[in-house]
Amino acid sequence: MVSLVVEQAAIAAPTIPGPLAVSPLYKAALPAGACDCHAHLFGPQQKYPYQANRSYTPHDASEASYRALLRTLGFQRAVLVQPSVYGTDNSLMLDTLAGLPQNDDMQWRGVAVVDASVTDAELERMHALGVRGVRINLVFPGGITFDDVRSLANRLKGLGWHIQFLVDVSRFEHLVDRLSALPTPCVIDHMGHVSTAKGTQEAGFQGLLELMKAGNTWVKLTGPNRISTLDTAPFTDVDPFFEALVQQRADRCVFGTDWPHVQLPNSMPRDEDLVNEVLRLLPDPVLRQKILTDNPAQLYGF
């Protein structure tokens, strides 16, 4: 009885809100093979404990709950991204990928967090399970540093992986020089994570456009709610940023819901609203097909 009390006391209560229930889209269906390129899984803490050095404690977010969201919205592919609260312990994501049914009607990939101590054998195991990149988090505590990933870059290149950055491009010094020097493709989260209040002429955002033009940098058209000055959709102040990125290199843009929306600066968004925002901004069905289906297939090897 005593040990049970101790174990229960070690379970931390969530410090952030949980996601809202999702409803079907009301504007248009997604193209066949559409991919949600950015989502996280969490818990249960008893099996997958969080690291002590973290900036939030999330609600549980299970594969079953996420799969239900994908079905409701019409996605057929998904990319699980290692969140900062787990550090380099990728167990939950890897266990999830390993446990998927062989006849699954959905296709899955992963983006891990590793450090320089990871073995080639472990990287190869991850690759076999569907991992196609490494994430570096320069916004929230718990991730690894730019120097860590730079030391791994040649090994990742051999696997055909990319390096994904959660970074505010307006605060990342020497963005173009540092990312251009990496031998792997780079993927930038949340449209560069720069506040819309700074405008599209902000130097870091212009640097991001320069990197996209060169062709080795991809951008996730995710998290408009994270960079907007508005509290709810439609996030119209994000439109110029979204449009600038798509106009620069539509073939280097992908989309993700960012479910279950952790560590937000404002209200919890509705996932159907976020998808409908993309459909609003991509009225051309050919462009929708490219960004929602064809580009993810290239980037993640579906």
PDB file of N, CA, C and O in Angstrom, residues 65-109:
ATOM      1  N   SER A  65      -6.372   8.029 -29.748  1.00  0.00           N
ATOM      2  CA  SER A  65      -7.042   9.329 -29.851  1.00  0.00           C
ATOM      3  C   SER A  65      -6.595  10.066 -31.105  1.00  0.00           C
ATOM      4  O   SER A  65      -7.399  10.690 -31.805  1.00  0.00           O
ATOM      5  N   TYR A  66      -5.318  10.000 -31.381  1.00  0.00           N
ATOM      6  CA  TYR A  66      -4.797  10.684 -32.563  1.00  0.00           C
ATOM      7  C   TYR A  66      -5.311  10.020 -33.845  1.00  0.00           C
ATOM      8  O   TYR A  66      -5.682  10.687 -34.806  1.00  0.00           O
ATOM      9  N   ARG A  67      -5.369   8.701 -33.845  1.00  0.00           N
ATOM     10  CA  ARG A  67      -5.876   7.988 -35.022  1.00  0.00           C
ATOM     11  C   ARG A  67      -7.332   8.384 -35.304  1.00  0.00           C
ATOM     12  O   ARG A  67      -7.735   8.556 -36.457  1.00  0.00           O
ATOM     13  N   ALA A  68      -8.118   8.552 -34.232  1.00  0.00           N
ATOM     14  CA  ALA A  68      -9.511   8.979 -34.403  1.00  0.00           C
ATOM     15  C   ALA A  68      -9.580  10.361 -35.035  1.00  0.00           C
ATOM     16  O   ALA A  68     -10.431  10.634 -35.889  1.00  0.00           O
ATOM     17  N   LEU A  69      -8.685  11.250 -34.619  1.00  0.00           N
ATOM     18  CA  LEU A  69      -8.630  12.588 -35.211  1.00  0.00           C
ATOM     19  C   LEU A  69      -8.299  12.505 -36.697  1.00  0.00           C
ATOM     20  O   LEU A  69      -8.923  13.176 -37.536  1.00  0.00           O
ATOM     21  N   LEU A  70      -7.306  11.685 -37.049  1.00  0.00           N
ATOM     22  CA  LEU A  70      -6.914  11.537 -38.447  1.00  0.00           C
ATOM     23  C   LEU A  70      -8.086  11.050 -39.296  1.00  0.00           C
ATOM     24  O   LEU A  70      -8.321  11.562 -40.398  1.00  0.00           O
ATOM     25  N   ARG A  71      -8.818  10.082 -38.778  1.00  0.00           N
ATOM     26  CA  ARG A  71      -9.954   9.550 -39.522  1.00  0.00           C
ATOM     27  C   ARG A  71     -11.044  10.607 -39.689  1.00  0.00           C
ATOM     28  O   ARG A  71     -11.640  10.735 -40.769  1.00  0.00           O
ATOM     29  N   THR A  72     -11.320  11.348 -38.634  1.00  0.00           N
ATOM     30  CA  THR A  72     -12.377  12.358 -38.685  1.00  0.00           C
ATOM     31  C   THR A  72     -12.065  13.438 -39.715  1.00  0.00           C
ATOM     32  O   THR A  72     -12.941  13.890 -40.459  1.00  0.00           O
ATOM     33  N   LEU A  73     -10.789  13.863 -39.772  1.00  0.00           N
ATOM     34  CA  LEU A  73     -10.408  14.931 -40.681  1.00  0.00           C
ATOM     35  C   LEU A  73     -10.103  14.435 -42.096  1.00  0.00           C
ATOM     36  O   LEU A  73     -10.136  15.223 -43.038  1.00  0.00           O
ATOM     37  N   GLY A  74      -9.780  13.159 -42.241  1.00  0.00           N
ATOM     38  CA  GLY A  74      -9.542  12.609 -43.567  1.00  0.00           C
ATOM     39  C   GLY A  74      -8.084  12.431 -43.945  1.00  0.00           C
ATOM     40  O   GLY A  74      -7.764  12.256 -45.125  1.00  0.00           O
ATOM     41  N   PHE A  75      -7.180  12.434 -42.950  1.00  0.00           N
ATOM     42  CA  PHE A  75      -5.770  12.157 -43.229  1.00  0.00           C
ATOM     43  C   PHE A  75      -5.543  10.654 -43.343  1.00  0.00           C
ATOM     44  O   PHE A  75      -6.156   9.869 -42.629  1.00  0.00           O
ATOM     45  N   GLN A  76      -4.615  10.268 -44.214  1.00  0.00           N
ATOM     46  CA  GLN A  76      -4.269   8.858 -44.379  1.00  0.00           C
ATOM     47  C   GLN A  76      -2.810   8.574 -44.053  1.00  0.00           C
ATOM     48  O   GLN A  76      -2.381   7.429 -44.053  1.00  0.00           O
ATOM     49  N   ARG A  77      -2.062   9.629 -43.768  1.00  0.00           N
ATOM     50  CA  ARG A  77      -0.661   9.496 -43.378  1.00  0.00           C
ATOM     51  C   ARG A  77      -0.387  10.432 -42.220  1.00  0.00           C
ATOM     52  O   ARG A  77      -1.062  11.455 -42.066  1.00  0.00           O
ATOM     53  N   ALA A  78       0.624  10.083 -41.410  1.00  0.00           N
ATOM     54  CA  ALA A  78       0.916  10.896 -40.228  1.00  0.00           C
ATOM     55  C   ALA A  78       2.392  10.809 -39.874  1.00  0.00           C
ATOM     56  O   ALA A  78       3.047   9.791 -40.118  1.00  0.00           O
ATOM     57  N   VAL A  79       2.889  11.888 -39.275  1.00  0.00           N
ATOM     58  CA  VAL A  79       4.269  11.954 -38.811  1.00  0.00           C
ATOM     59  C   VAL A  79       4.257  12.294 -37.322  1.00  0.00           C
ATOM     60  O   VAL A  79       3.758  13.350 -36.926  1.00  0.00           O
ATOM     61  N   LEU A  80       4.799  11.391 -36.503  1.00  0.00           N
ATOM     62  CA  LEU A  80       4.922  11.616 -35.070  1.00  0.00           C
ATOM     63  C   LEU A  80       6.250  12.318 -34.791  1.00  0.00           C
ATOM     64  O   LEU A  80       7.297  11.872 -35.259  1.00  0.00           O
ATOM     65  N   VAL A  81       6.189  13.391 -34.035  1.00  0.00           N
ATOM     66  CA  VAL A  81       7.374  14.191 -33.738  1.00  0.00           C
ATOM     67  C   VAL A  81       7.683  14.093 -32.251  1.00  0.00           C
ATOM     68  O   VAL A  81       6.798  14.321 -31.404  1.00  0.00           O
ATOM     69  N   GLN A  82       8.912  13.740 -31.921  1.00  0.00           N
ATOM     70  CA  GLN A  82       9.337  13.613 -30.533  1.00  0.00           C
ATOM     71  C   GLN A  82       9.218  14.960 -29.814  1.00  0.00           C
ATOM     72  O   GLN A  82       9.833  15.943 -30.234  1.00  0.00           O
ATOM     73  N   PRO A  83       8.450  15.047 -28.718  1.00  0.00           N
ATOM     74  CA  PRO A  83       8.325  16.309 -27.984  1.00  0.00           C
ATOM     75  C   PRO A  83       9.455  16.497 -26.977  1.00  0.00           C
ATOM     76  O   PRO A  83      10.104  15.531 -26.551  1.00  0.00           O
ATOM     77  N   SER A  84       9.671  17.739 -26.565  1.00  0.00           N
ATOM     78  CA  SER A  84      10.807  18.064 -25.701  1.00  0.00           C
ATOM     79  C   SER A  84      10.706  17.421 -24.325  1.00  0.00           C
ATOM     80  O   SER A  84      11.728  17.154 -23.693  1.00  0.00           O
ATOM     81  N   VAL A  85       9.487  17.143 -23.839  1.00  0.00           N
ATOM     82  CA  VAL A  85       9.344  16.618 -22.475  1.00  0.00           C
ATOM     83  C   VAL A  85       9.935  15.227 -22.313  1.00  0.00           C
ATOM     84  O   VAL A  85      10.157  14.775 -21.188  1.00  0.00           O
ATOM     85  N   TYR A  86      10.189  14.530 -23.418  1.00  0.00           N
ATOM     86  CA  TYR A  86      10.810  13.207 -23.351  1.00  0.00           C
ATOM     87  C   TYR A  86      12.316  13.251 -23.630  1.00  0.00           C
ATOM     88  O   TYR A  86      12.983  12.204 -23.565  1.00  0.00           O
ATOM     89  N   GLY A  87      12.858  14.413 -23.947  1.00  0.00           N
ATOM     90  CA  GLY A  87      14.279  14.482 -24.234  1.00  0.00           C
ATOM     91  C   GLY A  87      14.659  13.514 -25.337  1.00  0.00           C
ATOM     92  O   GLY A  87      14.014  13.451 -26.378  1.00  0.00           O
ATOM     93  N   THR A  88      15.703  12.726 -25.101  1.00  0.00           N
ATOM     94  CA  THR A  88      16.170  11.759 -26.095  1.00  0.00           C
ATOM     95  C   THR A  88      15.601  10.353 -25.868  1.00  0.00           C
ATOM     96  O   THR A  88      16.032   9.399 -26.514  1.00  0.00           O
ATOM     97  N   ASP A  89      14.635  10.231 -24.961  1.00  0.00           N
ATOM     98  CA  ASP A  89      13.967   8.941 -24.752  1.00  0.00           C
ATOM     99  C   ASP A  89      12.799   8.847 -25.729  1.00  0.00           C
ATOM    100  O   ASP A  89      11.706   9.346 -25.477  1.00  0.00           O
ATOM    101  N   ASN A  90      13.047   8.191 -26.849  1.00  0.00           N
ATOM    102  CA  ASN A  90      12.057   8.075 -27.918  1.00  0.00           C
ATOM    103  C   ASN A  90      11.145   6.862 -27.759  1.00  0.00           C
ATOM    104  O   ASN A  90      10.468   6.467 -28.715  1.00  0.00           O
ATOM    105  N   SER A  91      11.106   6.275 -26.569  1.00  0.00           N
ATOM    106  CA  SER A  91      10.428   4.990 -26.381  1.00  0.00           C
ATOM    107  C   SER A  91       8.977   5.008 -26.819  1.00  0.00           C
ATOM    108  O   SER A  91       8.512   4.079 -27.497  1.00  0.00           O
ATOM    109  N   LEU A  92       8.223   6.036 -26.431  1.00  0.00           N
ATOM    110  CA  LEU A  92       6.800   6.065 -26.768  1.00  0.00           C
ATOM    111  C   LEU A  92       6.599   6.085 -28.276  1.00  0.00           C
ATOM    112  O   LEU A  92       5.804   5.300 -28.816  1.00  0.00           O
ATOM    113  N   MET A  93       7.301   6.943 -28.964  1.00  0.00           N
ATOM    114  CA  MET A  93       7.145   7.028 -30.414  1.00  0.00           C
ATOM    115  C   MET A  93       7.575   5.733 -31.095  1.00  0.00           C
ATOM    116  O   MET A  93       6.874   5.206 -31.977  1.00  0.00           O
ATOM    117  N   LEU A  94       8.716   5.180 -30.671  1.00  0.00           N
ATOM    118  CA  LEU A  94       9.217   3.966 -31.309  1.00  0.00           C
ATOM    119  C   LEU A  94       8.333   2.765 -30.993  1.00  0.00           C
ATOM    120  O   LEU A  94       8.087   1.914 -31.868  1.00  0.00           O
ATOM    121  N   ASP A  95       7.842   2.673 -29.764  1.00  0.00           N
ATOM    122  CA  ASP A  95       6.921   1.587 -29.412  1.00  0.00           C
ATOM    123  C   ASP A  95       5.641   1.694 -30.240  1.00  0.00           C
ATOM    124  O   ASP A  95       5.073   0.678 -30.673  1.00  0.00           O
ATOM    125  N   THR A  96       5.184   2.918 -30.445  1.00  0.00           N
ATOM    126  CA  THR A  96       3.977   3.120 -31.243  1.00  0.00           C
ATOM    127  C   THR A  96       4.206   2.676 -32.681  1.00  0.00           C
ATOM    128  O   THR A  96       3.392   1.939 -33.256  1.00  0.00           O
ATOM    129  N   LEU A  97       5.311   3.073 -33.281  1.00  0.00           N
ATOM    130  CA  LEU A  97       5.606   2.677 -34.654  1.00  0.00           C
ATOM    131  C   LEU A  97       5.780   1.164 -34.777  1.00  0.00           C
ATOM    132  O   LEU A  97       5.320   0.544 -35.738  1.00  0.00           O
ATOM    133  N   ALA A  98       6.437   0.577 -33.778  1.00  0.00           N
ATOM    134  CA  ALA A  98       6.662  -0.867 -33.806  1.00  0.00           C
ATOM    135  C   ALA A  98       5.372  -1.647 -33.623  1.00  0.00           C
ATOM    136  O   ALA A  98       5.258  -2.780 -34.104  1.00  0.00           O
ATOM    137  N   GLY A  99       4.398  -1.067 -32.936  1.00  0.00           N
ATOM    138  CA  GLY A  99       3.161  -1.773 -32.620  1.00  0.00           C
ATOM    139  C   GLY A  99       2.042  -1.580 -33.609  1.00  0.00           C
ATOM    140  O   GLY A  99       0.933  -2.100 -33.406  1.00  0.00           O
ATOM    141  N   LEU A 100       2.273  -0.836 -34.680  1.00  0.00           N
ATOM    142  CA  LEU A 100       1.214  -0.608 -35.664  1.00  0.00           C
ATOM    143  C   LEU A 100       0.856  -1.903 -36.376  1.00  0.00           C
ATOM    144  O   LEU A 100       1.732  -2.726 -36.665  1.00  0.00           O
ATOM    145  N   PRO A 101      -0.409  -2.115 -36.680  1.00  0.00           N
ATOM    146  CA  PRO A 101      -0.806  -3.358 -37.366  1.00  0.00           C
ATOM    147  C   PRO A 101      -0.209  -3.440 -38.757  1.00  0.00           C
ATOM    148  O   PRO A 101      -0.046  -2.426 -39.448  1.00  0.00           O
ATOM    149  N   GLN A 102       0.127  -4.640 -39.193  1.00  0.00           N
ATOM    150  CA  GLN A 102       0.751  -4.822 -40.500  1.00  0.00           C
ATOM    151  C   GLN A 102      -0.175  -4.409 -41.638  1.00  0.00           C
ATOM    152  O   GLN A 102       0.281  -3.968 -42.688  1.00  0.00           O
ATOM    153  N   ASN A 103      -1.473  -4.562 -41.426  1.00  0.00           N
ATOM    154  CA  ASN A 103      -2.444  -4.200 -42.466  1.00  0.00           C
ATOM    155  C   ASN A 103      -3.066  -2.829 -42.205  1.00  0.00           C
ATOM    156  O   ASN A 103      -4.204  -2.558 -42.588  1.00  0.00           O
ATOM    157  N   ASP A 104      -2.322  -1.955 -41.532  1.00  0.00           N
ATOM    158  CA  ASP A 104      -2.829  -0.625 -41.192  1.00  0.00           C
ATOM    159  C   ASP A 104      -3.224   0.128 -42.461  1.00  0.00           C
ATOM    160  O   ASP A 104      -2.478   0.144 -43.446  1.00  0.00           O
ATOM    161  N   ASP A 105      -4.390   0.774 -42.439  1.00  0.00           N
ATOM    162  CA  ASP A 105      -4.815   1.551 -43.599  1.00  0.00           C
ATOM    163  C   ASP A 105      -4.233   2.961 -43.578  1.00  0.00           C
ATOM    164  O   ASP A 105      -4.520   3.768 -44.464  1.00  0.00           O
ATOM    165  N   MET A 106      -3.418   3.271 -42.561  1.00  0.00           N
ATOM    166  CA  MET A 106      -2.706   4.538 -42.499  1.00  0.00           C
ATOM    167  C   MET A 106      -1.211   4.272 -42.563  1.00  0.00           C
ATOM    168  O   MET A 106      -0.754   3.194 -42.181  1.00  0.00           O
ATOM    169  N   GLN A 107      -0.470   5.261 -43.025  1.00  0.00           N
ATOM    170  CA  GLN A 107       0.988   5.160 -43.087  1.00  0.00           C
ATOM    171  C   GLN A 107       1.586   6.146 -42.090  1.00  0.00           C
ATOM    172  O   GLN A 107       1.091   7.263 -41.932  1.00  0.00           O
ATOM    173  N   TRP A 108       2.674   5.719 -41.424  1.00  0.00           N
ATOM    174  CA  TRP A 108       3.243   6.491 -40.330  1.00  0.00           C
ATOM    175  C   TRP A 108       4.741   6.694 -40.505  1.00  0.00           C
ATOM    176  O   TRP A 108       5.436   5.825 -41.026  1.00  0.00           O
ATOM    177  N   ARG A 109       5.222   7.827 -40.048  1.00  0.00           N
ATOM    178  CA  ARG A 109       6.643   8.104 -39.973  1.00  0.00           C
ATOM    179  C   ARG A 109       6.928   8.791 -38.629  1.00  0.00           C
ATOM    180  O   ARG A 109       6.012   9.169 -37.901  1.00  0.00           O
TER     181      ARG A 109
END
